[in-house]
Coordinates of C-alpha atoms and ligand atoms in Angstrom, one line a residue:
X1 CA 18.8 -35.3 13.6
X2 CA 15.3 -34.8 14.8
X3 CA 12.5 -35.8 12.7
X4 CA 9.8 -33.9 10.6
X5 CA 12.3 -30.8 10.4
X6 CA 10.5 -30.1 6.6
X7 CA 7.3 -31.3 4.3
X8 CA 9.0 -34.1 2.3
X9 CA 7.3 -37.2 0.3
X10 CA 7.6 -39.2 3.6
X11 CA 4.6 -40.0 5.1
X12 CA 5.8 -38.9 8.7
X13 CA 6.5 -35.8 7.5
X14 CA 3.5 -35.0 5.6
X15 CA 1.8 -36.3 9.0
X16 CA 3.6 -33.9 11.0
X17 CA 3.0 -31.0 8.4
X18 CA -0.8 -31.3 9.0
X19 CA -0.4 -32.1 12.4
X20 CA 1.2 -28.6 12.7
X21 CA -0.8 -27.2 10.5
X22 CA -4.2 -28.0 11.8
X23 CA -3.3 -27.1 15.3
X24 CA -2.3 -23.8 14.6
X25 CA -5.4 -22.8 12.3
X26 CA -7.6 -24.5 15.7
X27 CA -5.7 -22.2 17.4
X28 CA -6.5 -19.5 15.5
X29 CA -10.0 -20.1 15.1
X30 CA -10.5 -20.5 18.6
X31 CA -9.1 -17.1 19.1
X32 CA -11.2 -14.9 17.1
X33 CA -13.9 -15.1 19.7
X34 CA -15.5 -11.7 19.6
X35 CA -16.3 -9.3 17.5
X36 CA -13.6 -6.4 19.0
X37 CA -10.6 -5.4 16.7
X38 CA -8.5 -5.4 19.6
X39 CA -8.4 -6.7 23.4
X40 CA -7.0 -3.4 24.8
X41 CA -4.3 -4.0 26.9
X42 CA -1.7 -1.1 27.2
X43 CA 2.0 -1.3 25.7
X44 CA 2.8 -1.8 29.0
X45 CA 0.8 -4.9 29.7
X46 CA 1.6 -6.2 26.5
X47 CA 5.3 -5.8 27.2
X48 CA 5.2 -7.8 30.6
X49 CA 3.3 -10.2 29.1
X50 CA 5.7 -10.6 26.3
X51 CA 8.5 -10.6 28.6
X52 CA 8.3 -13.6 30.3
X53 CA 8.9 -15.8 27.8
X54 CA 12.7 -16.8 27.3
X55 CA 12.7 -16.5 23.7
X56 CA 16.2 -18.8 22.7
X57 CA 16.6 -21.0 25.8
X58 CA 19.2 -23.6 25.6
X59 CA 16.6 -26.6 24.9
X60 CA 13.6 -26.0 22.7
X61 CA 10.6 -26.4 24.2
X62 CA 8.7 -27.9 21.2
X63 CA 5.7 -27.0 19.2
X64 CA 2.9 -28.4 21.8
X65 CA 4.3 -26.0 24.3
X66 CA 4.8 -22.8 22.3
X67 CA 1.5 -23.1 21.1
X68 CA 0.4 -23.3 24.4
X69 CA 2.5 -19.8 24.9
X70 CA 0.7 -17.9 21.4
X71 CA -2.7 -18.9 22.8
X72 CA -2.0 -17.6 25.8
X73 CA -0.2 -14.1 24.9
X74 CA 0.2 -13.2 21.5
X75 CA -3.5 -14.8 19.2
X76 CA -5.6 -12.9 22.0
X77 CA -3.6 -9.5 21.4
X78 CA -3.7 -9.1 17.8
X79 CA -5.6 -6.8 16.2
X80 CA -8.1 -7.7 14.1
X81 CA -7.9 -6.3 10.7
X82 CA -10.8 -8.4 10.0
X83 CA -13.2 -6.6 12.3
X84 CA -15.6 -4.1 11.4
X85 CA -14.4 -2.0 14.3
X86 CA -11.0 -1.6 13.1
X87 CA -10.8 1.3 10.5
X88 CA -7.6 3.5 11.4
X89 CA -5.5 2.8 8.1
X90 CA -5.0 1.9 5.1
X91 CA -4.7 -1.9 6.2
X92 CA -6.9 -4.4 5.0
X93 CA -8.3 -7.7 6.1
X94 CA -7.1 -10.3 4.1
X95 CA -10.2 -12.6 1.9
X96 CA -9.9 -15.9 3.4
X97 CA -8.1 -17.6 0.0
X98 CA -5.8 -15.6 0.2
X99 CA -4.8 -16.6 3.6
X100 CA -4.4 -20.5 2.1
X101 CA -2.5 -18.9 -0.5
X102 CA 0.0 -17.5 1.9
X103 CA 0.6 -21.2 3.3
X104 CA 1.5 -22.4 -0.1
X105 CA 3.5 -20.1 -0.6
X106 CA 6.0 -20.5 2.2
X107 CA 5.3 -24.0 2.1
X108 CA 7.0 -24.1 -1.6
X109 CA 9.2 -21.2 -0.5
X110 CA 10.2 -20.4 -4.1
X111 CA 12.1 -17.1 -5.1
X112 CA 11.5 -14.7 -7.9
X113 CA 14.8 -13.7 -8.8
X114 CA 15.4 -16.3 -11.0
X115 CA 13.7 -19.3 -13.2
X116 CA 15.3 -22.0 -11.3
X117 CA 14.3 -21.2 -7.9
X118 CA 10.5 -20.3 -9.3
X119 CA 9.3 -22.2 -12.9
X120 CA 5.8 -22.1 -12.4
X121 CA 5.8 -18.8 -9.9
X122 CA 7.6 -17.1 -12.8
X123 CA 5.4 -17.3 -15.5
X124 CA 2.4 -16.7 -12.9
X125 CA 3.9 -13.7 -11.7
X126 CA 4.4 -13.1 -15.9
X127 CA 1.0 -13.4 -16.4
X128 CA -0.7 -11.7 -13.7
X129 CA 1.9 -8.7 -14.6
X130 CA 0.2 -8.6 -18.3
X131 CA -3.1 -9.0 -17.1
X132 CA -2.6 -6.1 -14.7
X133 CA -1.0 -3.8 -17.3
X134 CA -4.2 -4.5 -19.7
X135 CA -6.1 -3.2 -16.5
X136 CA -4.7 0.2 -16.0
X137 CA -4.8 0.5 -20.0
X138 CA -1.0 0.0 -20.9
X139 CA -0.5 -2.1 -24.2
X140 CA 0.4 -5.4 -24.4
X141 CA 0.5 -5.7 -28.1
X142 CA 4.3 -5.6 -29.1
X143 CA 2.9 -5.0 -32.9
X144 CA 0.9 -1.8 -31.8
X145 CA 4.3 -0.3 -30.1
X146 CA 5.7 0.2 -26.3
X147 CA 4.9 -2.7 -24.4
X148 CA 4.5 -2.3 -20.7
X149 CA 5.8 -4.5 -17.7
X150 CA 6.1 -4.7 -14.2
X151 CA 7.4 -6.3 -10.9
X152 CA 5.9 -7.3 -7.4
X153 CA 7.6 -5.6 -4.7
X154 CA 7.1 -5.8 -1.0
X155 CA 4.7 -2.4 -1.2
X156 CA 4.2 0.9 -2.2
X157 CA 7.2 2.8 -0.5
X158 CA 9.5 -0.3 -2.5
X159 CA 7.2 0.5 -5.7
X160 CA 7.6 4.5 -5.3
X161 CA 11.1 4.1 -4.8
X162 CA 11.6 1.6 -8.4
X163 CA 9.3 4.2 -10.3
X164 CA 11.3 7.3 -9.1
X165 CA 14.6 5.4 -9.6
X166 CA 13.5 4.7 -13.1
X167 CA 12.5 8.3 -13.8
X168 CA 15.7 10.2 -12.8
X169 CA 18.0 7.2 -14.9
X170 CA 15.6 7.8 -17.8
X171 CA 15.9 11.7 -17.4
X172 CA 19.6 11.1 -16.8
X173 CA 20.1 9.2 -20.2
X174 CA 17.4 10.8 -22.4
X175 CA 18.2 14.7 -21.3
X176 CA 21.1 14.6 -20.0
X177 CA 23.4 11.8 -22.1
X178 CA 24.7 10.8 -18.6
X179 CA 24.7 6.8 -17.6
X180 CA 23.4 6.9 -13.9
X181 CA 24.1 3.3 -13.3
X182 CA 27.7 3.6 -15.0
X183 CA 28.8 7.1 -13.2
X184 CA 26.7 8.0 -10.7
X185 CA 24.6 11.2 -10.5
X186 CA 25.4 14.1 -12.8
X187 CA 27.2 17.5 -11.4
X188 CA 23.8 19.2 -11.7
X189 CA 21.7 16.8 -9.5
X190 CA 21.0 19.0 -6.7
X191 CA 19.2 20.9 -8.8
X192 CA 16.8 18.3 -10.1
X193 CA 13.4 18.4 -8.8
X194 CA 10.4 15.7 -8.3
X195 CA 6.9 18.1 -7.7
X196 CA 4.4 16.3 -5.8
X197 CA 1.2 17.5 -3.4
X198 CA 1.8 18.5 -0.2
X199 CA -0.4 15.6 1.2
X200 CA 1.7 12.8 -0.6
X201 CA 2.8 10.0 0.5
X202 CA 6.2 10.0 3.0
X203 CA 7.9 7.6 0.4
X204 CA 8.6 10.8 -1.8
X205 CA 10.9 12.5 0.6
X206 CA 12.4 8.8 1.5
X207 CA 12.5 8.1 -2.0
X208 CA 14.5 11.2 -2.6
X209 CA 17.0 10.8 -0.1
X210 CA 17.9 7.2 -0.3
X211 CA 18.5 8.0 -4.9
X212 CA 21.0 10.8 -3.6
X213 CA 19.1 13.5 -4.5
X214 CA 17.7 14.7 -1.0
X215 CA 14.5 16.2 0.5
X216 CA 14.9 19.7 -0.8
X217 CA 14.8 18.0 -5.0
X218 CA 10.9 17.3 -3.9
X219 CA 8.7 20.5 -4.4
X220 CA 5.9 20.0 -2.5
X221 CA 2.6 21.3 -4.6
X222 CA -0.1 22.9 -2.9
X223 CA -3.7 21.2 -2.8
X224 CA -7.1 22.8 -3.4
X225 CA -10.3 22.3 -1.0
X226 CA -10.7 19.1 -2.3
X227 CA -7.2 18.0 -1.5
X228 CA -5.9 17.2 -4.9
X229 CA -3.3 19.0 -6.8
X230 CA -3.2 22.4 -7.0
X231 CA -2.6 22.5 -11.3
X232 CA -2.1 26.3 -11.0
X233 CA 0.4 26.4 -7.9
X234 CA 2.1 23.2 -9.8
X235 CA 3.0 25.0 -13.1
X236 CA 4.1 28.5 -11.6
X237 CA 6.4 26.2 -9.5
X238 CA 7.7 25.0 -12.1
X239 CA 8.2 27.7 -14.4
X240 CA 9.9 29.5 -11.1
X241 CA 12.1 26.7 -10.9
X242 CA 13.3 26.3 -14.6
X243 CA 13.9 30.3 -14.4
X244 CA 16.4 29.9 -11.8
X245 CA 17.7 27.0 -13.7
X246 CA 16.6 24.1 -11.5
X247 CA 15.7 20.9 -13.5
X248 CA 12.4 19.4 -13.5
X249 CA 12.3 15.2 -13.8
X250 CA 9.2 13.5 -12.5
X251 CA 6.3 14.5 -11.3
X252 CA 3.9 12.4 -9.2
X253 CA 0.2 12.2 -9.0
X254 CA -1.1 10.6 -5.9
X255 CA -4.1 8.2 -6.7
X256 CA -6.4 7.9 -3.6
X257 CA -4.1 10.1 -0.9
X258 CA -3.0 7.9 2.3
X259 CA -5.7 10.1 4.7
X260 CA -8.3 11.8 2.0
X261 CA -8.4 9.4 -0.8
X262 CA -8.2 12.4 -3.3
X263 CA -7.0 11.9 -6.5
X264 CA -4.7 14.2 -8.6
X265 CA -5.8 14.6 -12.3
X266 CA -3.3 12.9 -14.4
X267 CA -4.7 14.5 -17.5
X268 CA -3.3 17.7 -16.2
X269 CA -0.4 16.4 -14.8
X270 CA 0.7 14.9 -18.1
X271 CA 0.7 18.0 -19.9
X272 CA 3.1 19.8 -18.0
X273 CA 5.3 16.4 -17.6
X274 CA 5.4 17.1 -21.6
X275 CA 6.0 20.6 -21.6
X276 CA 9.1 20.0 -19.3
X277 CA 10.3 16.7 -20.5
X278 CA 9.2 14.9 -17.0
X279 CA 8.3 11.0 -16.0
X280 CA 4.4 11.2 -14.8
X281 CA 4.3 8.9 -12.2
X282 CA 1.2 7.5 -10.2
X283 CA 1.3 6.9 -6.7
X284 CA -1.8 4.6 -6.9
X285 CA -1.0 2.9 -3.7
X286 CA -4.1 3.2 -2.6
X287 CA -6.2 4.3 -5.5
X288 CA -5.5 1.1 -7.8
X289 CA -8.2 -0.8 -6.2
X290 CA -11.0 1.7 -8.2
X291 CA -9.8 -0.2 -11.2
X292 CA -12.0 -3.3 -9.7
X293 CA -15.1 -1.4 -9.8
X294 CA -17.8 -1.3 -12.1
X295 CA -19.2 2.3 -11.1
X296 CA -15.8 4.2 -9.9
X297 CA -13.1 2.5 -12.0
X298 CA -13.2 6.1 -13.8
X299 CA -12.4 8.3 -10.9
X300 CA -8.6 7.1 -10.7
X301 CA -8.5 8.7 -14.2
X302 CA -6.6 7.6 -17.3
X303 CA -3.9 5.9 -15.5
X304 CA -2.2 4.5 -19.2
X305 CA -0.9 7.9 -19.9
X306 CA 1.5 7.8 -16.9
X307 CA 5.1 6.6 -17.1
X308 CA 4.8 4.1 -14.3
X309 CA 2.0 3.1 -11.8
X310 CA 2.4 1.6 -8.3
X311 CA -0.3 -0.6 -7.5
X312 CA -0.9 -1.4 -3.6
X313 CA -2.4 -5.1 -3.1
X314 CA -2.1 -5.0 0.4
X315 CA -4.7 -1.9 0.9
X316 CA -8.2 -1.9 -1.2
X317 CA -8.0 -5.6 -3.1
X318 CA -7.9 -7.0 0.3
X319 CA -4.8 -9.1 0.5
X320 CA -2.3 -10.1 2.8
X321 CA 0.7 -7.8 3.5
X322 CA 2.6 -7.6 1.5
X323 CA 1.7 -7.5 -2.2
X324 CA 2.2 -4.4 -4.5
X325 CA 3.8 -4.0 -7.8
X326 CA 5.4 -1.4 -10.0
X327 CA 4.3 -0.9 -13.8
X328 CA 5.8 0.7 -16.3
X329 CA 4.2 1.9 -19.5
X330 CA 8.0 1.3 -21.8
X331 CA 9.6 -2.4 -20.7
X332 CA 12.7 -1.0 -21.8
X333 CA 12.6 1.4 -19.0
X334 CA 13.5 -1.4 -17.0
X335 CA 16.8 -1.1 -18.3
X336 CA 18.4 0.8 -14.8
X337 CA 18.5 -2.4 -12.7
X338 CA 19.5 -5.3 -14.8
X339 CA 22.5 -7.0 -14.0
X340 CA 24.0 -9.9 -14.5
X341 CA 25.5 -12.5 -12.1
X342 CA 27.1 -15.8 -13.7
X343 CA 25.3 -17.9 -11.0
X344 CA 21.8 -16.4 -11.0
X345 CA 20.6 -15.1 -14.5
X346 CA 22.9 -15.8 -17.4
X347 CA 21.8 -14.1 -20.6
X348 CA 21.8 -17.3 -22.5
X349 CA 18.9 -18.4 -20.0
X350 CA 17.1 -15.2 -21.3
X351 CA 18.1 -16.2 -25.6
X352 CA 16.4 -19.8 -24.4
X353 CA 13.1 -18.8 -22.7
X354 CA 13.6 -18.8 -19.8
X355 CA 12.7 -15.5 -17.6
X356 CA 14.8 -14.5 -14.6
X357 CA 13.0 -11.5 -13.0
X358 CA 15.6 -10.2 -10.6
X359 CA 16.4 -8.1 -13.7
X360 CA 13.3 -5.7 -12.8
X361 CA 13.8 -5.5 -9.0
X362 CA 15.0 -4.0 -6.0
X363 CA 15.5 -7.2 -4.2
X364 CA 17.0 -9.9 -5.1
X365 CA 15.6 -13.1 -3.3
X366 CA 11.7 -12.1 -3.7
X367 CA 8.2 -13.7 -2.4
X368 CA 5.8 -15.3 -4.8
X369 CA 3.1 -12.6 -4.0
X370 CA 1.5 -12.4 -7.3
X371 CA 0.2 -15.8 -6.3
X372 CA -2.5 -13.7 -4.3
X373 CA -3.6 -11.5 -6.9
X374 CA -4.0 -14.9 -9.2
X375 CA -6.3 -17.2 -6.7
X376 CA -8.1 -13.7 -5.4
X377 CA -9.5 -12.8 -9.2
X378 CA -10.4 -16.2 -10.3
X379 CA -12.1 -17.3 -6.8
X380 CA -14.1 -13.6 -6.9
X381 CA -14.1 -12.8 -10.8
X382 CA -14.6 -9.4 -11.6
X383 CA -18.0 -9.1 -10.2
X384 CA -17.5 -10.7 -6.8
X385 CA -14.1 -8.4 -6.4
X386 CA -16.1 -5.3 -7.9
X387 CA -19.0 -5.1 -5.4
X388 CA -16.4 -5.3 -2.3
X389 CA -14.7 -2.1 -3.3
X390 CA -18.2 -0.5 -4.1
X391 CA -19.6 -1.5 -0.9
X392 CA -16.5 0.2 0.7
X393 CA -16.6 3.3 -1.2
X394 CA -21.0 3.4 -0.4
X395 CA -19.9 3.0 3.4
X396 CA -17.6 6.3 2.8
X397 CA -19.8 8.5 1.1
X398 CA -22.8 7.4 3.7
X399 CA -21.0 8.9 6.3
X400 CA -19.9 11.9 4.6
X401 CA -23.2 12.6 4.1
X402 CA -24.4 12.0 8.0
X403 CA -21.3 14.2 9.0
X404 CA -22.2 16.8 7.2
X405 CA -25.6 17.2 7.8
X406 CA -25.0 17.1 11.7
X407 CA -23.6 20.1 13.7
X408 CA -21.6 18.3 15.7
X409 CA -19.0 17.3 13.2
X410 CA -17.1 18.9 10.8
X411 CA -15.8 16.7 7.6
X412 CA -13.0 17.9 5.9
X413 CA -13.9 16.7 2.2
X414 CA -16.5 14.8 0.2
X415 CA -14.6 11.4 -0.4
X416 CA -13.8 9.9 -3.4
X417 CA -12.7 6.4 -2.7
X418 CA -13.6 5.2 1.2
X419 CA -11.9 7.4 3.5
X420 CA -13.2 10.1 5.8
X421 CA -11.9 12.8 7.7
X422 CA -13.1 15.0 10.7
X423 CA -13.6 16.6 13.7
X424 CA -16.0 16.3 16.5
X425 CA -17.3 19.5 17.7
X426 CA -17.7 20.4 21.4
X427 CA -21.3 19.9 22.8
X428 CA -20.6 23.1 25.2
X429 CA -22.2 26.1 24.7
X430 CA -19.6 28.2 25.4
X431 CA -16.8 29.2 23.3
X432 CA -14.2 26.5 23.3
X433 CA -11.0 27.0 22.0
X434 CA -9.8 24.9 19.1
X435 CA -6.9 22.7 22.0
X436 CA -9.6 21.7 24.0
X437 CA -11.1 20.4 20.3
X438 CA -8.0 18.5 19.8
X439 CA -8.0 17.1 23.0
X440 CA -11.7 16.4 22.6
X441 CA -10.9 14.5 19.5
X442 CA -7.8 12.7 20.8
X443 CA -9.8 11.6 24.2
X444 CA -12.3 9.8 21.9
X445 CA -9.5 7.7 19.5
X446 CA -7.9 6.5 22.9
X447 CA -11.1 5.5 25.1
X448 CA -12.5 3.8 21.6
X449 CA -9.4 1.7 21.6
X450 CA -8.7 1.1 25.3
X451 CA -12.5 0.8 26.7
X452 CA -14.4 -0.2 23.4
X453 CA -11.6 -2.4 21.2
X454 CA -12.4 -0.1 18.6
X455 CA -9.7 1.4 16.3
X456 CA -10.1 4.5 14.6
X457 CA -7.4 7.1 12.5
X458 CA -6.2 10.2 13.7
X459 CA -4.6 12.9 11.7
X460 CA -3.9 16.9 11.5
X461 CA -5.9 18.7 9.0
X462 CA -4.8 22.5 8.9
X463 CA -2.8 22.1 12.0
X464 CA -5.7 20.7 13.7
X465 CA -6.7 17.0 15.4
X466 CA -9.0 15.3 13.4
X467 CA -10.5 11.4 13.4
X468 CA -10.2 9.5 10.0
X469 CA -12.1 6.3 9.1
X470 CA -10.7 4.3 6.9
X471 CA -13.4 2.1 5.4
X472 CA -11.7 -1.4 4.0
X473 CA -13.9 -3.2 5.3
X474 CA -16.7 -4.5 2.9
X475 CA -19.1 -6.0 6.0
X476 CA -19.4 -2.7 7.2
X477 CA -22.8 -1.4 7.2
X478 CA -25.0 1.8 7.6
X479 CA -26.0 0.5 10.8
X480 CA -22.8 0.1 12.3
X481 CA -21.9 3.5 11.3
X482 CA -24.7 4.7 12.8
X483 CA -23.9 3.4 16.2
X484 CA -20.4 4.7 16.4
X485 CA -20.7 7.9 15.1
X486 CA -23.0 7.8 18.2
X487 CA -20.7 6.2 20.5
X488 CA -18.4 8.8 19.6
X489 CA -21.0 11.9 19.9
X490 CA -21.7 10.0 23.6
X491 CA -17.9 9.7 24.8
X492 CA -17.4 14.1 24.0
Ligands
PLP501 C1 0.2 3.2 1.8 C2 0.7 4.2 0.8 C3 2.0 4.1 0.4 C4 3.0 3.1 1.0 O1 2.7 1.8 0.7 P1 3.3 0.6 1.6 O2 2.7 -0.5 0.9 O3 2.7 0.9 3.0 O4 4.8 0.7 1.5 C5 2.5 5.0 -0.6 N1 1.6 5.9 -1.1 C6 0.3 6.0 -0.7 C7 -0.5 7.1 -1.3 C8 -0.1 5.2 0.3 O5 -1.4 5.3 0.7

């Protein structure tokens, strides 16, 4: 058996550990050596390059020489999330403790499902969970009434999916007296029907689908101008729908959408939830981080009066992929996905204290995410975390105001969290017609990459191409902005 195979109390193990350990973070290092989000090679280049390596040959070729092989091909063609020239998505850099907090974590390699194969990551996970519910408002206080919980998951679409799961097996029970989990969907389930924006997020439709319920049970809502619900179009599509006997369940607000960053009023939303006897659920995927703010917190909303909240780690609170979690207002909502298995979470482990939180998830062996979310908010505190996610949504609005005042772009909306959309205008004279526009604005996403290592969003706005900025990045500045909106005026 070869040697140093894991990280055990012998000291030729622990030496081979940091041996490994430090040479991969000097390879690293020694990587980032400019300030470009990505190299620019083609797929095609990168797929020769990747190519050549035999990637299970007969003998291995040890750690010395594969590093040799990630210096050489893969570390110099990542992109760079970190770099203030990458803004195309909703993808974050990740704050450098959080990184360390990634190599204890698959270092320890423990697993959430159950107390024995996570003690300490268990009650972590436990109390970053209630510190998280007290955050978006849900009570805590089992003596006041309805205590919430929640689970990490792997992201939002996993944390969409749990909260729309939840809703329909709560609908199913409450309205209908039917046991999803015993019997499977009711007769009438092709004519339930989830409402959400037009602009949501995909997860809806996947969502849907995968619960048995298809694409055709989501309505999509209208939005307004400023991209957010349409609260009129919502409840006469509804009212049409419970005339011609179809059967409303959940409705979902989108908190921060994936290219605007406009937020549906959950105020309004809950109301007709009541009226019908519908889960409110928040897509907050992106949103959630406006809870870490000291001047915007408020524009997400009251987010306590929704049924169940997914919270995206991964996207504004700047952590490494992938860390979200779903909360729910009611822990007994939960209900839907425990089971139990005589190895894993025996219910006499529950009557003794001991937590096994398989019983509030999708998966069943599960990363120690929340550990992330714990070093992150103690390292920054509240201020420290708060003026990253202001700086971001200052960057966004400072744009929105340049774009708006110049003729040569046209912004779709004001933004309310730190994304911005639009199109460059054509500096001809002449009338152009709005493909050569597209084109225009599609010319300048793929030289930026290619030629300048800079990574930009592109999306369709009313049928037509538009560039997006996505503004995660706190060490953006007005300057910087400045001089690509005019790299981007110079490349038309
Ligand atoms: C990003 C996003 C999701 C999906 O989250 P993942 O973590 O990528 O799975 C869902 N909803 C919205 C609004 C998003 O922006």
């Amino acid at each position: 058996m070869e040697n140093n195979i894991f990280l055990t109390s012998n000291p030729s193990d622990k030496d081979a550990y940091k041996s490994i350990m430090t040479k991969t973070v000097d390879a690293i290092v020694d990587s980032v050596n400019d300030s470009r989000a990505y190299a620019g090679p083609t797929p095609q280049v990168l797929g020769s390059q990747v190519g050549k390596y035999e990637i299970f040959p007969s003998k291995g070729i040890g750690f010395d020489a594969l590093l040799a092989n990630l210096k050489e091909s893969i570390l110099p063609n990542f992109l760079r999330t970190a770099s203030t020239d990458y803004m195309a998505h909703l993808h974050s850099p990740a704050l450098l403790e959080t990184i360390a907090s990634e190599l204890i974590l698959s270092t320890f390699n423990q697993s959430m499902d159950s107390w024995d194969q996570s003690p300490v990551a268990t009650e972590v996970e436990v109390a970053v969970v209630e510190k998280l519910c007290t955050m978006y408002g849900y009570n805590m206080d089992s003596s006041k009434g309805i205590i919430g919980d929640g689970c990490f998951t792997s992201g939002g679409s996993q944390s969409n999916l749990t909260g729309i799961a939840l809703a329909r097996d709560w609908f199913c029970n409450k309205t209908l007296h039917h046991d999803v989990k015993k019997y499977g969907l009711p007769e009438n389930y092709r004519k339930f029907r989830l409402y959400t924006s037009e602009i949501s997020h995909f997860s809806m439709e996947k969502s849907a689908h995968l619960l048995g319920l298809g694409y055709n049970s989501v309505v999509k809502v209208p939005v307004d101008k400023y991209q957010k619900m349409d609260i009129t179009a919502l409840a006469q599509l509804v009212a049409k729908d419970v005339a011609e006997g179809n059967i409303p369940f959940c409705l979902v607000a989108t908190i921060g959408t994936t290219d605007y960053g406009s937020i549906d009023s959950v105020s309004e939303l809950r109301k007709i939830a009541d009226t019908y006897g519908m889960w409110l659920h928040s897509d907050a995927a992106y949103g959630s981080g406006l809870v870490l703010s000291d001047i915007y917190k408020n524009r997400m909303g009251n987010l306590s009066i929704c049924d169940s909240i997914t919270v995206d780690f991964h996207k504004m609170f700047l952590l490494p992929i992938s860390c979200s979690a779903i909360l729910i207002k009611n822990s007994s909502h939960f209900e839907p996905l425990e089971l139990h298995a005589d190895y894993l979470n025996r219910e006499e482990d529950e009557e003794d204290g001991y937590t096994n939180l398989v019983g509030k998830s999708l998966q069943t062996t599960r990363r120690f995410d929340a550990l992330k979310v714990w070093v992150a908010f103690q390292v920054r505190g509240q201020e420290g975390m708060s003026t990253l996610i202001n700086t971001c949504i200052d960057n966004a609005l400072y744009v929105y105001s340049r774009l708006d005042k110049s003729p040569d772009f046209s912004p779709v909306t004001k933004p309310e969290i730190s994304s911005v959309v639009f199109r460059v205008l054509s500096k001809k004279e002449e009338q152009v017609s709005e493909e050569e526009i597209d084109e225009l604005n599609k010319g300048i996403r793929r030289s930026l990459i290619h030629e300048k290592g800079i990574v930009i969003g592109q999306t369709l706005y009313n049928g037509l191409v538009h560039l997006k900025f996505t503004l995660l990045n706190p060490l953006l500045t007005h300057e910087k902005l400045d001089s690509l909106l005019d790299l981007i005026l110079s490349l038309r």
